[in-house]
PDB file of C-alpha atoms and ligand atoms in Angstrom:
ATOM      1  CA  UNK A   1     -12.718 -11.534   3.675  1.00  0.00           C
ATOM      2  CA  UNK A   2     -11.826 -10.845   0.118  1.00  0.00           C
ATOM      3  CA  UNK A   3     -11.413 -14.246  -1.441  1.00  0.00           C
ATOM      4  CA  UNK A   4      -9.919 -14.931  -4.784  1.00  0.00           C
ATOM      5  CA  UNK A   5      -8.801 -17.982  -6.647  1.00  0.00           C
ATOM      6  CA  UNK A   6      -5.625 -18.525  -8.559  1.00  0.00           C
ATOM      7  CA  UNK A   7      -7.421 -17.661 -11.768  1.00  0.00           C
ATOM      8  CA  UNK A   8      -7.527 -14.075 -10.535  1.00  0.00           C
ATOM      9  CA  UNK A   9      -3.848 -13.929  -9.644  1.00  0.00           C
ATOM     10  CA  UNK A  10      -3.043 -12.171 -12.924  1.00  0.00           C
ATOM     11  CA  UNK A  11      -5.011  -9.163 -11.772  1.00  0.00           C
ATOM     12  CA  UNK A  12      -2.459  -8.583  -9.081  1.00  0.00           C
ATOM     13  CA  UNK A  13       0.250  -6.380 -10.405  1.00  0.00           C
ATOM     14  CA  UNK A  14       3.711  -7.486  -9.509  1.00  0.00           C
ATOM     15  CA  UNK A  15       7.045  -5.968 -10.389  1.00  0.00           C
ATOM     16  CA  UNK A  16      10.040  -8.170 -10.789  1.00  0.00           C
ATOM     17  CA  UNK A  17      10.091 -11.906 -11.081  1.00  0.00           C
ATOM     18  CA  UNK A  18       7.913 -13.975 -13.318  1.00  0.00           C
ATOM     19  CA  UNK A  19       4.731 -13.182 -11.416  1.00  0.00           C
ATOM     20  CA  UNK A  20       2.343 -15.411  -9.590  1.00  0.00           C
ATOM     21  CA  UNK A  21       2.298 -19.168  -9.531  1.00  0.00           C
ATOM     22  CA  UNK A  22      -0.697 -20.874 -11.086  1.00  0.00           C
ATOM     23  CA  UNK A  23      -1.493 -24.304 -12.441  1.00  0.00           C
ATOM     24  CA  UNK A  24      -2.212 -23.042 -15.976  1.00  0.00           C
ATOM     25  CA  UNK A  25      -4.440 -25.978 -16.766  1.00  0.00           C
ATOM     26  CA  UNK A  26      -2.061 -28.547 -15.283  1.00  0.00           C
ATOM     27  CA  UNK A  27      -3.598 -31.213 -13.089  1.00  0.00           C
ATOM     28  CA  UNK A  28      -0.523 -31.177 -10.917  1.00  0.00           C
ATOM     29  CA  UNK A  29       2.690 -29.222 -10.701  1.00  0.00           C
ATOM     30  CA  UNK A  30       6.196 -29.964  -9.465  1.00  0.00           C
ATOM     31  CA  UNK A  31       7.679 -27.370  -7.192  1.00  0.00           C
ATOM     32  CA  UNK A  32      10.319 -26.619  -4.599  1.00  0.00           C
ATOM     33  CA  UNK A  33       9.722 -24.105  -1.867  1.00  0.00           C
ATOM     34  CA  UNK A  34      12.519 -21.549  -1.830  1.00  0.00           C
ATOM     35  CA  UNK A  35      13.062 -21.839   1.906  1.00  0.00           C
ATOM     36  CA  UNK A  36      15.725 -23.336   4.115  1.00  0.00           C
ATOM     37  CA  UNK A  37      13.768 -23.493   7.346  1.00  0.00           C
ATOM     38  CA  UNK A  38      10.693 -22.081   8.993  1.00  0.00           C
ATOM     39  CA  UNK A  39      12.502 -18.842   9.898  1.00  0.00           C
ATOM     40  CA  UNK A  40      12.576 -17.913   6.207  1.00  0.00           C
ATOM     41  CA  UNK A  41       8.787 -17.566   6.037  1.00  0.00           C
ATOM     42  CA  UNK A  42       7.341 -14.069   6.068  1.00  0.00           C
ATOM     43  CA  UNK A  43       3.649 -13.406   6.586  1.00  0.00           C
ATOM     44  CA  UNK A  44       2.066 -10.060   5.818  1.00  0.00           C
ATOM     45  CA  UNK A  45      -1.014  -8.287   7.166  1.00  0.00           C
ATOM     46  CA  UNK A  46      -2.281  -6.403   4.161  1.00  0.00           C
ATOM     47  CA  UNK A  47      -5.175  -4.508   2.670  1.00  0.00           C
ATOM     48  CA  UNK A  48      -6.225  -5.162  -0.882  1.00  0.00           C
ATOM     49  CA  UNK A  49      -6.707  -1.981  -2.881  1.00  0.00           C
ATOM     50  CA  UNK A  50      -7.160  -1.139  -6.521  1.00  0.00           C
ATOM     51  CA  UNK A  51      -4.502   0.928  -8.188  1.00  0.00           C
ATOM     52  CA  UNK A  52      -4.498   1.744 -11.899  1.00  0.00           C
ATOM     53  CA  UNK A  53      -7.105  -0.959 -12.425  1.00  0.00           C
ATOM     54  CA  UNK A  54      -4.992  -3.603 -10.712  1.00  0.00           C
ATOM     55  CA  UNK A  55      -5.377  -5.239  -7.323  1.00  0.00           C
ATOM     56  CA  UNK A  56      -2.459  -4.436  -5.060  1.00  0.00           C
ATOM     57  CA  UNK A  57      -1.570  -5.211  -1.474  1.00  0.00           C
ATOM     58  CA  UNK A  58      -0.696  -2.460   0.981  1.00  0.00           C
ATOM     59  CA  UNK A  59       0.964  -3.098   4.321  1.00  0.00           C
ATOM     60  CA  UNK A  60      -1.485  -2.490   7.208  1.00  0.00           C
ATOM     61  CA  UNK A  61      -0.170   0.106   9.653  1.00  0.00           C
ATOM     62  CA  UNK A  62      -1.951  -1.318  12.699  1.00  0.00           C
ATOM     63  CA  UNK A  63       0.391  -3.352  14.918  1.00  0.00           C
ATOM     64  CA  UNK A  64      -2.417  -5.391  16.491  1.00  0.00           C
ATOM     65  CA  UNK A  65      -2.546  -3.323  19.670  1.00  0.00           C
ATOM     66  CA  UNK A  66      -4.185  -0.054  20.584  1.00  0.00           C
ATOM     67  CA  UNK A  67      -6.207   2.137  18.280  1.00  0.00           C
ATOM     68  CA  UNK A  68      -6.800   0.509  14.934  1.00  0.00           C
ATOM     69  CA  UNK A  69      -7.472   3.906  13.395  1.00  0.00           C
ATOM     70  CA  UNK A  70      -3.729   4.589  13.205  1.00  0.00           C
ATOM     71  CA  UNK A  71      -4.212   2.809   9.870  1.00  0.00           C
ATOM     72  CA  UNK A  72      -6.483   4.900   7.625  1.00  0.00           C
ATOM     73  CA  UNK A  73      -7.447   1.847   5.543  1.00  0.00           C
ATOM     74  CA  UNK A  74      -8.558  -0.025   8.709  1.00  0.00           C
ATOM     75  CA  UNK A  75     -10.486   3.063   9.748  1.00  0.00           C
ATOM     76  CA  UNK A  76     -12.320   3.075   6.420  1.00  0.00           C
ATOM     77  CA  UNK A  77     -13.281  -0.567   6.786  1.00  0.00           C
ATOM     78  CA  UNK A  78     -10.751  -2.188   4.446  1.00  0.00           C
ATOM     79  CA  UNK A  79     -10.416  -5.789   5.604  1.00  0.00           C
ATOM     80  CA  UNK A  80      -7.019  -6.928   6.881  1.00  0.00           C
ATOM     81  CA  UNK A  81      -5.837 -10.169   5.310  1.00  0.00           C
ATOM     82  CA  UNK A  82      -2.968 -12.391   6.334  1.00  0.00           C
ATOM     83  CA  UNK A  83      -0.899 -13.311   3.304  1.00  0.00           C
ATOM     84  CA  UNK A  84       1.996 -15.611   2.666  1.00  0.00           C
ATOM     85  CA  UNK A  85       3.719 -14.714  -0.570  1.00  0.00           C
ATOM     86  CA  UNK A  86       5.575 -17.955  -0.982  1.00  0.00           C
ATOM     87  CA  UNK A  87       8.532 -18.148  -3.370  1.00  0.00           C
ATOM     88  CA  UNK A  88       8.423 -21.403  -5.321  1.00  0.00           C
ATOM     89  CA  UNK A  89      10.562 -22.865  -8.074  1.00  0.00           C
ATOM     90  CA  UNK A  90       8.372 -24.404 -10.774  1.00  0.00           C
ATOM     91  CA  UNK A  91      10.320 -27.499 -11.833  1.00  0.00           C
ATOM     92  CA  UNK A  92       8.193 -27.977 -14.942  1.00  0.00           C
ATOM     93  CA  UNK A  93       8.940 -24.491 -16.264  1.00  0.00           C
ATOM     94  CA  UNK A  94      12.269 -23.772 -14.588  1.00  0.00           C
ATOM     95  CA  UNK A  95      10.951 -20.459 -13.286  1.00  0.00           C
ATOM     96  CA  UNK A  96      10.612 -18.818  -9.858  1.00  0.00           C
ATOM     97  CA  UNK A  97       7.081 -17.688  -9.018  1.00  0.00           C
ATOM     98  CA  UNK A  98       5.336 -16.199  -6.014  1.00  0.00           C
ATOM     99  CA  UNK A  99       2.510 -18.306  -4.665  1.00  0.00           C
ATOM    100  CA  UNK A 100      -0.122 -16.060  -3.137  1.00  0.00           C
ATOM    101  CA  UNK A 101      -1.577 -17.928  -0.148  1.00  0.00           C
ATOM    102  CA  UNK A 102      -3.802 -17.031   2.785  1.00  0.00           C
ATOM    103  CA  UNK A 103      -3.581 -17.451   6.533  1.00  0.00           C
ATOM    104  CA  UNK A 104      -4.356 -21.186   6.638  1.00  0.00           C
ATOM    105  CA  UNK A 105      -1.339 -21.924   4.450  1.00  0.00           C
ATOM    106  CA  UNK A 106       0.955 -21.021   7.352  1.00  0.00           C
ATOM    107  CA  UNK A 107      -0.029 -24.232   9.106  1.00  0.00           C
ATOM    108  CA  UNK A 108       0.542 -26.258   5.944  1.00  0.00           C
ATOM    109  CA  UNK A 109       4.021 -24.828   5.666  1.00  0.00           C
ATOM    110  CA  UNK A 110       4.761 -25.598   9.327  1.00  0.00           C
ATOM    111  CA  UNK A 111       3.838 -29.230   8.736  1.00  0.00           C
ATOM    112  CA  UNK A 112       5.994 -29.453   5.612  1.00  0.00           C
ATOM    113  CA  UNK A 113       8.972 -27.997   7.481  1.00  0.00           C
ATOM    114  CA  UNK A 114       8.456 -30.408  10.399  1.00  0.00           C
ATOM    115  CA  UNK A 115       8.272 -33.378   8.077  1.00  0.00           C
ATOM    116  CA  UNK A 116      10.772 -32.611   5.314  1.00  0.00           C
ATOM    117  CA  UNK A 117      13.206 -29.977   6.552  1.00  0.00           C
ATOM    118  CA  UNK A 118      14.713 -31.723   9.557  1.00  0.00           C
ATOM    119  CA  UNK A 119      17.955 -32.814   7.939  1.00  0.00           C
ATOM    120  CA  UNK A 120      17.996 -30.834   4.706  1.00  0.00           C
ATOM    121  CA  UNK A 121      16.701 -27.422   3.667  1.00  0.00           C
ATOM    122  CA  UNK A 122      13.088 -27.537   2.484  1.00  0.00           C
ATOM    123  CA  UNK A 123      14.246 -26.494  -1.005  1.00  0.00           C
ATOM    124  CA  UNK A 124      16.033 -29.846  -1.337  1.00  0.00           C
ATOM    125  CA  UNK A 125      12.709 -31.642  -1.671  1.00  0.00           C
ATOM    126  CA  UNK A 126      10.681 -31.560  -4.856  1.00  0.00           C
ATOM    127  CA  UNK A 127       6.946 -31.906  -4.330  1.00  0.00           C
ATOM    128  CA  UNK A 128       4.083 -32.850  -6.593  1.00  0.00           C
ATOM    129  CA  UNK A 129       1.245 -30.466  -5.843  1.00  0.00           C
ATOM    130  CA  UNK A 130      -2.295 -31.499  -6.699  1.00  0.00           C
ATOM    131  CA  UNK A 131      -5.018 -28.946  -6.946  1.00  0.00           C
ATOM    132  CA  UNK A 132      -8.449 -30.131  -5.891  1.00  0.00           C
ATOM    133  CA  UNK A 133     -11.741 -28.420  -5.172  1.00  0.00           C
ATOM    134  CA  UNK A 134     -13.452 -28.851  -1.806  1.00  0.00           C
ATOM    135  CA  UNK A 135     -17.189 -29.104  -1.156  1.00  0.00           C
ATOM    136  CA  UNK A 136     -17.509 -25.344  -0.843  1.00  0.00           C
ATOM    137  CA  UNK A 137     -15.930 -24.884  -4.226  1.00  0.00           C
ATOM    138  CA  UNK A 138     -12.572 -23.586  -3.038  1.00  0.00           C
ATOM    139  CA  UNK A 139      -9.293 -25.050  -4.189  1.00  0.00           C
ATOM    140  CA  UNK A 140      -7.052 -26.933  -1.808  1.00  0.00           C
ATOM    141  CA  UNK A 141      -3.715 -28.562  -2.370  1.00  0.00           C
ATOM    142  CA  UNK A 142      -2.035 -31.804  -1.496  1.00  0.00           C
ATOM    143  CA  UNK A 143       1.737 -32.183  -1.382  1.00  0.00           C
ATOM    144  CA  UNK A 144       3.517 -35.426  -2.186  1.00  0.00           C
ATOM    145  CA  UNK A 145       7.306 -35.523  -1.945  1.00  0.00           C
ATOM    146  CA  UNK A 146       8.901 -36.759  -5.178  1.00  0.00           C
ATOM    147  CA  UNK A 147      12.517 -36.891  -4.089  1.00  0.00           C
ATOM    148  CA  UNK A 148      15.096 -35.084  -1.995  1.00  0.00           C
ATOM    149  CA  UNK A 149      18.485 -34.193  -3.416  1.00  0.00           C
ATOM    150  CA  UNK A 150      21.328 -31.914  -2.327  1.00  0.00           C
ATOM    151  CA  UNK A 151      19.926 -28.750  -3.928  1.00  0.00           C
ATOM    152  CA  UNK A 152      20.570 -25.563  -1.975  1.00  0.00           C
ATOM    153  CA  UNK A 153      19.023 -22.143  -2.430  1.00  0.00           C
ATOM    154  CA  UNK A 154      22.168 -20.905  -4.189  1.00  0.00           C
ATOM    155  CA  UNK A 155      21.687 -23.602  -6.866  1.00  0.00           C
ATOM    156  CA  UNK A 156      18.294 -22.165  -7.840  1.00  0.00           C
ATOM    157  CA  UNK A 157      17.594 -18.945  -9.755  1.00  0.00           C
ATOM    158  CA  UNK A 158      17.964 -15.655  -7.880  1.00  0.00           C
ATOM    159  CA  UNK A 159      14.853 -14.265  -6.310  1.00  0.00           C
ATOM    160  CA  UNK A 160      13.831 -11.620  -3.815  1.00  0.00           C
ATOM    161  CA  UNK A 161      12.476 -13.169  -0.670  1.00  0.00           C
ATOM    162  CA  UNK A 162      10.881 -10.123   0.889  1.00  0.00           C
ATOM    163  CA  UNK A 163       7.671  -8.876  -0.689  1.00  0.00           C
ATOM    164  CA  UNK A 164       7.834  -5.571   1.166  1.00  0.00           C
ATOM    165  CA  UNK A 165       7.972  -2.593  -1.122  1.00  0.00           C
ATOM    166  CA  UNK A 166       7.449  -4.910  -4.059  1.00  0.00           C
ATOM    167  CA  UNK A 167       4.329  -7.067  -3.924  1.00  0.00           C
ATOM    168  CA  UNK A 168       3.308  -5.458  -0.640  1.00  0.00           C
ATOM    169  CA  UNK A 169       3.423  -1.670  -0.968  1.00  0.00           C
ATOM    170  CA  UNK A 170       4.602   0.229   2.079  1.00  0.00           C
ATOM    171  CA  UNK A 171       2.683   3.461   2.505  1.00  0.00           C
ATOM    172  CA  UNK A 172       2.519   6.021   5.312  1.00  0.00           C
ATOM    173  CA  UNK A 173      -0.738   7.136   6.949  1.00  0.00           C
ATOM    174  CA  UNK A 174      -0.501  10.374   4.922  1.00  0.00           C
ATOM    175  CA  UNK A 175      -0.127   8.456   1.689  1.00  0.00           C
ATOM    176  CA  UNK A 176      -3.104   6.258   2.590  1.00  0.00           C
ATOM    177  CA  UNK A 177      -5.210   9.369   3.235  1.00  0.00           C
ATOM    178  CA  UNK A 178      -4.155  10.576  -0.205  1.00  0.00           C
ATOM    179  CA  UNK A 179      -5.225   7.262  -1.714  1.00  0.00           C
ATOM    180  CA  UNK A 180      -8.592   7.390   0.071  1.00  0.00           C
ATOM    181  CA  UNK A 181      -9.215  10.867  -1.282  1.00  0.00           C
ATOM    182  CA  UNK A 182      -7.831  10.540  -4.816  1.00  0.00           C
ATOM    183  CA  UNK A 183      -7.611   6.787  -5.437  1.00  0.00           C
ATOM    184  CA  UNK A 184      -3.929   7.109  -6.216  1.00  0.00           C
ATOM    185  CA  UNK A 185      -0.506   7.714  -4.682  1.00  0.00           C
ATOM    186  CA  UNK A 186       1.528  10.630  -5.991  1.00  0.00           C
ATOM    187  CA  UNK A 187       4.661   8.564  -5.946  1.00  0.00           C
ATOM    188  CA  UNK A 188       2.879   5.563  -7.421  1.00  0.00           C
ATOM    189  CA  UNK A 189       5.246   2.885  -8.738  1.00  0.00           C
ATOM    190  CA  UNK A 190       8.243   4.685  -7.271  1.00  0.00           C
ATOM    191  CA  UNK A 191       8.634   1.707  -4.969  1.00  0.00           C
TER     192      UNK A 191
HETATM  193 ZN1   ZN B   1      -4.863  -1.397   8.319  1.00  0.00          ZN
END
């Protein structure tokens, strides 16, 4: 699995929004998740490719059943990663970012919803996030609720929830073949 830390997040090109969330040297950060309830969460099965010198995500065409070769990138051995591109409001900066998280983060989110989004939307709770490093050298995060108020999503800056066509490129099998041959898409950046 292609692993990367938050320090590499800048390599991922993103259009729209302020980009990817990172700690920028902070020991902790104060954030709200821009979700009401668990139904707002979207996970993506993606391939990581390089386009114009930048890492990008492309939606995997395999639906989990049948012949995996319907997806040319699967066929060529590109690893499929589960991604959660989590919209967060950075309270310290007053900016909406996308937090690029992997498969395991889904379970963290489920727990946060179960604990803090019973009576109010999850976005009503402000959390202190601490970034720590585990024994294997990978970062992990702890969440401590600071306070809950009556903030709703409409009180926070506008953002696009879905990453499809934006942070996760949607390409056809033909377009993927084109990429595999030429390392580019003809209609690159049109989405
Ligand atoms: Zn695939």
